[in-house]
Amino acid sequence: MALFSNCKKAENNLSVNEDTNALSVLDKKNEKVKFVKNDTATPDSETLETEQKIIKEGNIRFETNDLQATYTQIQKAVKNQNATIQNDTEGKDYNSIFRKLIIRIPNQKFDVFLTEVSKGITYFDNKEITSQDVTAEFIDMSARLKAKKVLENRYLDLLKKANKVSEILEIEAQLSTIREEIESKQGQLNYLQNRVSFSTLTIEFYKPVAGESGVTSSYGMKIWTAIKSGFNSISSVFIVLISIWPFLIILTVLVYFIKNRRNTKNKK
């Protein structure tokens, strides 16, 4: 049985070789039991085979004469291709009203979905489709995760054989670190797989409104607007004068007094 001894008292009982990345445990007969701790190791003689992993993303922007009709067309494509509208934003700027959708589509249905939502569009203001091959990254991450899990199982086997508190604590500390690494790598792998499984398409469509505003604002309306603006300006001045009337009275009295005094001097 392989036993852990106190690392602080005897380094030969539990050693981690940084050059070989191997953990060595001495048993009672001084026989070494070694296993690899390198998280880049290839699992046994198995060959990790996986299909090509492609992340597809797209961004399109176009003009439409009917925002609701376009949205209905997109909704129909979403339903047909089992997609999901992740974000829906509406807004208005100085010359148009628009709607922006962020849609997640099953990877294998991305091209079909793009064709459906593009029906009737003669011109795109912007159309950008990207494909990123992450197959190598996926394989590497999967191999590292599997190596960590193998390492975890070997520490669990050592934990069953340990009979000293110091040995148990040392193994559990190592297990805690390994499990944190496993959770982190599993999270990264899940995120990568999600991006591969579901493509993202951002659709923005808009309707110009600047021309309509110019038609409704006739010459007579502009004159009336100018008259109202002038009246509002006069009203503002009048309100200011009312607010400072005590100072106006004092100023008037002061001017009258100075003028009257000058006239008296001139007469003398």
Short mmCIF file of N, CA, C and O in Angstrom, two decimals, residues 33-125:
data_model
loop_
_atom_site.label_atom_id
_atom_site.label_comp_id
_atom_site.label_asym_id
_atom_site.label_seq_id
_atom_site.Cartn_x
_atom_site.Cartn_y
_atom_site.Cartn_z
N VAL A 33 5.72 4.44 -6.61
CA VAL A 33 4.53 4.33 -7.45
C VAL A 33 4.36 5.68 -8.11
O VAL A 33 4.17 6.69 -7.43
N LYS A 34 4.48 5.75 -9.42
CA LYS A 34 4.46 7.03 -10.13
C LYS A 34 3.27 7.12 -11.08
O LYS A 34 2.84 6.13 -11.63
N PHE A 35 2.74 8.36 -11.23
CA PHE A 35 1.77 8.60 -12.30
C PHE A 35 1.96 10.01 -12.82
O PHE A 35 2.40 10.90 -12.10
N VAL A 36 1.64 10.19 -14.07
CA VAL A 36 1.89 11.45 -14.74
C VAL A 36 0.90 12.50 -14.29
O VAL A 36 -0.29 12.25 -14.17
N LYS A 37 1.43 13.72 -14.06
CA LYS A 37 0.59 14.85 -13.65
C LYS A 37 0.54 15.92 -14.74
O LYS A 37 0.12 17.04 -14.50
N ASN A 38 0.99 15.61 -15.91
CA ASN A 38 1.01 16.57 -17.00
C ASN A 38 -0.37 16.68 -17.63
O ASN A 38 -0.89 15.71 -18.17
N ASP A 39 -1.00 17.88 -17.55
CA ASP A 39 -2.37 18.01 -18.05
C ASP A 39 -2.43 18.10 -19.57
O ASP A 39 -3.49 18.20 -20.15
N THR A 40 -1.26 18.05 -20.23
CA THR A 40 -1.27 18.03 -21.70
C THR A 40 -1.03 16.61 -22.23
O THR A 40 -0.88 16.41 -23.42
N ALA A 41 -1.01 15.63 -21.34
CA ALA A 41 -0.73 14.26 -21.76
C ALA A 41 -1.87 13.72 -22.61
O ALA A 41 -3.02 14.04 -22.41
N THR A 42 -1.52 12.86 -23.58
CA THR A 42 -2.53 12.22 -24.40
C THR A 42 -3.10 11.03 -23.63
O THR A 42 -2.37 10.15 -23.20
N PRO A 43 -4.43 10.98 -23.42
CA PRO A 43 -5.05 9.93 -22.63
C PRO A 43 -4.79 8.55 -23.22
O PRO A 43 -5.33 8.23 -24.29
N ASP A 44 -3.98 7.74 -22.49
CA ASP A 44 -3.69 6.36 -22.89
C ASP A 44 -3.29 6.30 -24.36
O ASP A 44 -2.51 7.09 -24.85
N SER A 45 -3.85 5.29 -25.07
CA SER A 45 -3.52 5.17 -26.49
C SER A 45 -4.71 5.59 -27.34
O SER A 45 -4.74 5.34 -28.54
N GLU A 46 -5.69 6.22 -26.68
CA GLU A 46 -6.89 6.61 -27.41
C GLU A 46 -6.59 7.80 -28.30
O GLU A 46 -5.80 8.67 -27.98
N THR A 47 -7.24 7.88 -29.41
CA THR A 47 -7.11 9.02 -30.31
C THR A 47 -8.41 9.79 -30.27
O THR A 47 -9.47 9.24 -30.58
N LEU A 48 -8.32 11.07 -29.84
CA LEU A 48 -9.53 11.87 -29.76
C LEU A 48 -9.99 12.23 -31.16
O LEU A 48 -9.32 12.96 -31.89
N GLU A 49 -11.14 11.69 -31.55
CA GLU A 49 -11.69 11.99 -32.85
C GLU A 49 -12.95 12.81 -32.65
O GLU A 49 -13.81 12.47 -31.84
N THR A 50 -13.07 13.89 -33.38
CA THR A 50 -14.24 14.73 -33.26
C THR A 50 -14.54 15.36 -34.60
O THR A 50 -13.66 15.53 -35.43
N GLU A 51 -15.82 15.68 -34.80
CA GLU A 51 -16.20 16.34 -36.05
C GLU A 51 -15.70 17.78 -36.04
O GLU A 51 -15.36 18.33 -35.00
N GLN A 52 -15.66 18.36 -37.20
CA GLN A 52 -15.16 19.73 -37.32
C GLN A 52 -16.06 20.69 -36.54
O GLN A 52 -17.29 20.63 -36.62
N LYS A 53 -15.43 21.57 -35.78
CA LYS A 53 -16.15 22.54 -34.95
C LYS A 53 -16.03 23.93 -35.58
O LYS A 53 -14.93 24.49 -35.62
N ILE A 54 -17.14 24.46 -36.05
CA ILE A 54 -17.15 25.75 -36.72
C ILE A 54 -18.10 26.70 -35.99
O ILE A 54 -19.25 26.37 -35.71
N ILE A 55 -17.59 27.89 -35.66
CA ILE A 55 -18.43 28.94 -35.07
C ILE A 55 -18.82 29.90 -36.18
O ILE A 55 -17.97 30.51 -36.82
N LYS A 56 -20.13 30.03 -36.40
CA LYS A 56 -20.63 30.93 -37.44
C LYS A 56 -21.31 32.14 -36.80
O LYS A 56 -22.11 31.99 -35.87
N GLU A 57 -20.99 33.30 -37.31
CA GLU A 57 -21.63 34.53 -36.84
C GLU A 57 -21.91 35.43 -38.04
O GLU A 57 -21.19 35.40 -39.03
N GLY A 58 -22.98 36.22 -37.93
CA GLY A 58 -23.34 37.10 -39.04
C GLY A 58 -23.93 38.41 -38.56
O GLY A 58 -24.45 38.51 -37.45
N ASN A 59 -23.84 39.41 -39.43
CA ASN A 59 -24.39 40.73 -39.13
C ASN A 59 -24.93 41.32 -40.43
O ASN A 59 -24.16 41.51 -41.39
N ILE A 60 -26.24 41.61 -40.48
CA ILE A 60 -26.82 42.20 -41.68
C ILE A 60 -27.66 43.43 -41.33
O ILE A 60 -28.24 43.49 -40.24
N ARG A 61 -27.68 44.38 -42.23
CA ARG A 61 -28.46 45.62 -42.04
C ARG A 61 -29.05 46.02 -43.38
O ARG A 61 -28.35 46.02 -44.40
N PHE A 62 -30.34 46.34 -43.38
CA PHE A 62 -30.99 46.69 -44.65
C PHE A 62 -32.19 47.59 -44.39
O PHE A 62 -32.70 47.71 -43.28
N GLU A 63 -32.65 48.23 -45.47
CA GLU A 63 -33.81 49.12 -45.41
C GLU A 63 -35.07 48.36 -45.78
O GLU A 63 -35.04 47.43 -46.59
N THR A 64 -36.20 48.74 -45.17
CA THR A 64 -37.48 48.12 -45.47
C THR A 64 -38.57 49.18 -45.50
O THR A 64 -38.46 50.22 -44.84
N ASN A 65 -39.62 48.89 -46.27
CA ASN A 65 -40.75 49.83 -46.34
C ASN A 65 -41.79 49.55 -45.27
O ASN A 65 -42.64 50.40 -44.98
N ASP A 66 -41.73 48.35 -44.68
CA ASP A 66 -42.72 47.95 -43.68
C ASP A 66 -42.01 47.19 -42.55
O ASP A 66 -41.65 46.02 -42.72
N LEU A 67 -41.81 47.84 -41.43
CA LEU A 67 -41.09 47.22 -40.32
C LEU A 67 -41.83 45.99 -39.79
O LEU A 67 -41.21 44.96 -39.50
N GLN A 68 -43.15 46.08 -39.66
CA GLN A 68 -43.91 44.97 -39.09
C GLN A 68 -43.90 43.76 -40.01
O GLN A 68 -43.78 42.62 -39.55
N ALA A 69 -44.04 43.99 -41.32
CA ALA A 69 -44.02 42.88 -42.27
C ALA A 69 -42.67 42.17 -42.25
O ALA A 69 -42.59 40.93 -42.30
N THR A 70 -41.59 42.94 -42.16
CA THR A 70 -40.25 42.35 -42.09
C THR A 70 -40.07 41.55 -40.81
O THR A 70 -39.50 40.45 -40.83
N TYR A 71 -40.56 42.10 -39.71
CA TYR A 71 -40.45 41.39 -38.43
C TYR A 71 -41.25 40.08 -38.47
O TYR A 71 -40.80 39.05 -37.96
N THR A 72 -42.42 40.11 -39.09
CA THR A 72 -43.24 38.90 -39.21
C THR A 72 -42.52 37.84 -40.03
O THR A 72 -42.56 36.64 -39.70
N GLN A 73 -41.85 38.26 -41.10
CA GLN A 73 -41.10 37.33 -41.93
C GLN A 73 -39.96 36.68 -41.13
O GLN A 73 -39.71 35.47 -41.25
N ILE A 74 -39.28 37.48 -40.32
CA ILE A 74 -38.19 36.96 -39.50
C ILE A 74 -38.73 35.99 -38.45
O ILE A 74 -38.14 34.93 -38.19
N GLN A 75 -39.86 36.34 -37.82
CA GLN A 75 -40.48 35.46 -36.83
C GLN A 75 -40.82 34.10 -37.43
O GLN A 75 -40.64 33.06 -36.78
N LYS A 76 -41.31 34.11 -38.65
CA LYS A 76 -41.65 32.86 -39.33
C LYS A 76 -40.40 32.00 -39.54
O LYS A 76 -40.42 30.78 -39.31
N ALA A 77 -39.29 32.64 -39.95
CA ALA A 77 -38.04 31.90 -40.13
C ALA A 77 -37.52 31.37 -38.80
O ALA A 77 -36.98 30.26 -38.74
N VAL A 78 -37.67 32.14 -37.73
CA VAL A 78 -37.26 31.71 -36.39
C VAL A 78 -38.00 30.43 -36.00
O VAL A 78 -37.41 29.47 -35.48
N LYS A 79 -39.29 30.42 -36.25
CA LYS A 79 -40.11 29.25 -35.91
C LYS A 79 -39.75 28.04 -36.77
O LYS A 79 -39.63 26.92 -36.28
N ASN A 80 -39.56 28.27 -38.07
CA ASN A 80 -39.27 27.17 -39.00
C ASN A 80 -37.93 26.49 -38.69
O ASN A 80 -37.80 25.27 -38.84
N GLN A 81 -36.94 27.27 -38.24
CA GLN A 81 -35.59 26.74 -38.05
C GLN A 81 -35.23 26.53 -36.58
O GLN A 81 -34.07 26.35 -36.23
N ASN A 82 -36.23 26.56 -35.70
CA ASN A 82 -36.02 26.33 -34.26
C ASN A 82 -34.98 27.29 -33.67
O ASN A 82 -34.17 26.91 -32.83
N ALA A 83 -35.03 28.52 -34.12
CA ALA A 83 -34.10 29.54 -33.63
C ALA A 83 -34.72 30.26 -32.42
O ALA A 83 -35.87 30.00 -32.04
N THR A 84 -33.95 31.16 -31.83
CA THR A 84 -34.40 31.90 -30.66
C THR A 84 -33.99 33.36 -30.78
O THR A 84 -32.84 33.65 -31.09
N ILE A 85 -34.95 34.26 -30.54
CA ILE A 85 -34.62 35.69 -30.50
C ILE A 85 -34.06 36.00 -29.12
O ILE A 85 -34.78 36.00 -28.13
N GLN A 86 -32.78 36.27 -29.07
CA GLN A 86 -32.11 36.51 -27.80
C GLN A 86 -32.27 37.95 -27.33
O GLN A 86 -32.33 38.22 -26.13
N ASN A 87 -32.34 38.88 -28.27
CA ASN A 87 -32.47 40.30 -27.90
C ASN A 87 -33.28 41.02 -28.98
O ASN A 87 -33.10 40.77 -30.18
N ASP A 88 -34.17 41.91 -28.56
CA ASP A 88 -35.04 42.65 -29.49
C ASP A 88 -35.05 44.11 -29.07
O ASP A 88 -35.53 44.46 -27.99
N THR A 89 -34.52 44.99 -29.94
CA THR A 89 -34.41 46.41 -29.61
C THR A 89 -35.06 47.26 -30.69
O THR A 89 -34.84 47.02 -31.89
N GLU A 90 -35.87 48.23 -30.27
CA GLU A 90 -36.48 49.18 -31.20
C GLU A 90 -36.01 50.58 -30.85
O GLU A 90 -35.76 50.90 -29.68
N GLY A 91 -35.93 51.44 -31.87
CA GLY A 91 -35.48 52.80 -31.59
C GLY A 91 -35.72 53.73 -32.76
O GLY A 91 -36.22 53.34 -33.82
N LYS A 92 -35.37 55.00 -32.55
CA LYS A 92 -35.53 56.03 -33.58
C LYS A 92 -34.37 56.99 -33.49
O LYS A 92 -34.00 57.44 -32.41
N ASP A 93 -33.77 57.30 -34.66
CA ASP A 93 -32.74 58.32 -34.69
C ASP A 93 -33.25 59.51 -35.50
O ASP A 93 -34.45 59.62 -35.76
N TYR A 94 -32.37 60.39 -35.92
CA TYR A 94 -32.82 61.64 -36.54
C TYR A 94 -33.48 61.45 -37.90
O TYR A 94 -34.24 62.31 -38.35
N ASN A 95 -33.25 60.33 -38.57
CA ASN A 95 -33.83 60.18 -39.90
C ASN A 95 -34.47 58.81 -40.16
O ASN A 95 -34.83 58.50 -41.30
N SER A 96 -34.60 57.97 -39.14
CA SER A 96 -35.19 56.65 -39.37
C SER A 96 -35.67 56.02 -38.06
O SER A 96 -35.25 56.41 -36.99
N ILE A 97 -36.55 55.05 -38.22
CA ILE A 97 -36.93 54.18 -37.10
C ILE A 97 -36.39 52.79 -37.43
O ILE A 97 -36.38 52.38 -38.58
N PHE A 98 -35.93 52.08 -36.40
CA PHE A 98 -35.26 50.82 -36.68
C PHE A 98 -35.63 49.75 -35.64
O PHE A 98 -36.19 50.04 -34.59
N ARG A 99 -35.26 48.52 -35.98
CA ARG A 99 -35.42 47.39 -35.06
C ARG A 99 -34.19 46.50 -35.21
O ARG A 99 -33.75 46.22 -36.33
N LYS A 100 -33.64 46.08 -34.07
CA LYS A 100 -32.43 45.26 -34.08
C LYS A 100 -32.67 43.97 -33.31
O LYS A 100 -33.09 44.00 -32.15
N LEU A 101 -32.39 42.85 -33.96
CA LEU A 101 -32.61 41.53 -33.36
C LEU A 101 -31.30 40.76 -33.30
O LEU A 101 -30.52 40.78 -34.25
N ILE A 102 -31.06 40.08 -32.19
CA ILE A 102 -29.94 39.15 -32.07
C ILE A 102 -30.54 37.76 -31.94
O ILE A 102 -31.30 37.47 -31.00
N ILE A 103 -30.22 36.88 -32.88
CA ILE A 103 -30.90 35.58 -32.99
C ILE A 103 -29.87 34.45 -32.91
O ILE A 103 -28.81 34.51 -33.53
N ARG A 104 -30.20 33.43 -32.12
CA ARG A 104 -29.38 32.21 -32.03
C ARG A 104 -30.04 31.12 -32.86
O ARG A 104 -31.22 30.80 -32.65
N ILE A 105 -29.25 30.54 -33.78
CA ILE A 105 -29.79 29.54 -34.70
C ILE A 105 -28.96 28.27 -34.61
O ILE A 105 -27.73 28.34 -34.51
N PRO A 106 -29.61 27.09 -34.63
CA PRO A 106 -28.83 25.85 -34.68
C PRO A 106 -27.83 25.92 -35.83
O PRO A 106 -28.17 26.33 -36.95
N ASN A 107 -26.60 25.53 -35.56
CA ASN A 107 -25.51 25.71 -36.51
C ASN A 107 -25.81 25.17 -37.90
O ASN A 107 -25.56 25.84 -38.91
N GLN A 108 -26.40 23.99 -37.96
CA GLN A 108 -26.64 23.35 -39.26
C GLN A 108 -27.76 24.03 -40.05
O GLN A 108 -27.91 23.80 -41.25
N LYS A 109 -28.52 24.93 -39.39
CA LYS A 109 -29.63 25.60 -40.07
C LYS A 109 -29.33 27.08 -40.34
O LYS A 109 -30.21 27.82 -40.78
N PHE A 110 -28.12 27.49 -40.09
CA PHE A 110 -27.76 28.90 -40.23
C PHE A 110 -27.95 29.41 -41.66
O PHE A 110 -28.57 30.46 -41.88
N ASP A 111 -27.44 28.67 -42.64
CA ASP A 111 -27.52 29.12 -44.03
C ASP A 111 -28.96 29.19 -44.52
O ASP A 111 -29.35 30.12 -45.23
N VAL A 112 -29.77 28.20 -44.14
CA VAL A 112 -31.18 28.18 -44.54
C VAL A 112 -31.92 29.36 -43.92
O VAL A 112 -32.72 30.04 -44.57
N PHE A 113 -31.62 29.61 -42.66
CA PHE A 113 -32.26 30.73 -41.96
C PHE A 113 -31.90 32.06 -42.62
O PHE A 113 -32.76 32.92 -42.84
N LEU A 114 -30.63 32.23 -42.96
CA LEU A 114 -30.17 33.47 -43.60
C LEU A 114 -30.88 33.68 -44.93
O LEU A 114 -31.26 34.80 -45.28
N THR A 115 -31.09 32.59 -45.67
CA THR A 115 -31.79 32.69 -46.96
C THR A 115 -33.24 33.13 -46.76
O THR A 115 -33.76 33.96 -47.51
N GLU A 116 -33.90 32.58 -45.74
CA GLU A 116 -35.30 32.91 -45.48
C GLU A 116 -35.48 34.38 -45.11
O GLU A 116 -36.39 35.05 -45.61
N VAL A 117 -34.65 34.89 -44.23
CA VAL A 117 -34.82 36.27 -43.78
C VAL A 117 -34.36 37.28 -44.84
O VAL A 117 -34.68 38.47 -44.74
N SER A 118 -33.63 36.80 -45.84
CA SER A 118 -33.12 37.71 -46.88
C SER A 118 -34.04 37.81 -48.08
O SER A 118 -33.75 38.57 -49.02
N LYS A 119 -35.15 37.09 -48.07
CA LYS A 119 -36.08 37.13 -49.20
C LYS A 119 -36.64 38.54 -49.38
O LYS A 119 -37.08 39.17 -48.43
N GLY A 120 -36.62 39.01 -50.63
CA GLY A 120 -37.19 40.32 -50.93
C GLY A 120 -36.22 41.47 -50.72
O GLY A 120 -36.56 42.62 -51.03
N ILE A 121 -35.03 41.20 -50.22
CA ILE A 121 -34.05 42.27 -49.97
C ILE A 121 -33.16 42.39 -51.21
O ILE A 121 -32.50 41.43 -51.60
N THR A 122 -33.18 43.57 -51.82
CA THR A 122 -32.37 43.78 -53.02
C THR A 122 -30.99 44.34 -52.71
O THR A 122 -30.07 44.20 -53.51
N TYR A 123 -30.87 44.98 -51.54
CA TYR A 123 -29.60 45.61 -51.22
C TYR A 123 -29.37 45.59 -49.71
O TYR A 123 -30.27 45.91 -48.94
N PHE A 124 -28.17 45.19 -49.30
CA PHE A 124 -27.78 45.21 -47.89
C PHE A 124 -26.87 46.42 -47.64
O PHE A 124 -25.89 46.62 -48.35
N ASP A 125 -27.21 47.21 -46.63
CA ASP A 125 -26.30 48.27 -46.22
C ASP A 125 -25.02 47.66 -45.66
O ASP A 125 -23.92 48.20 -45.83
#
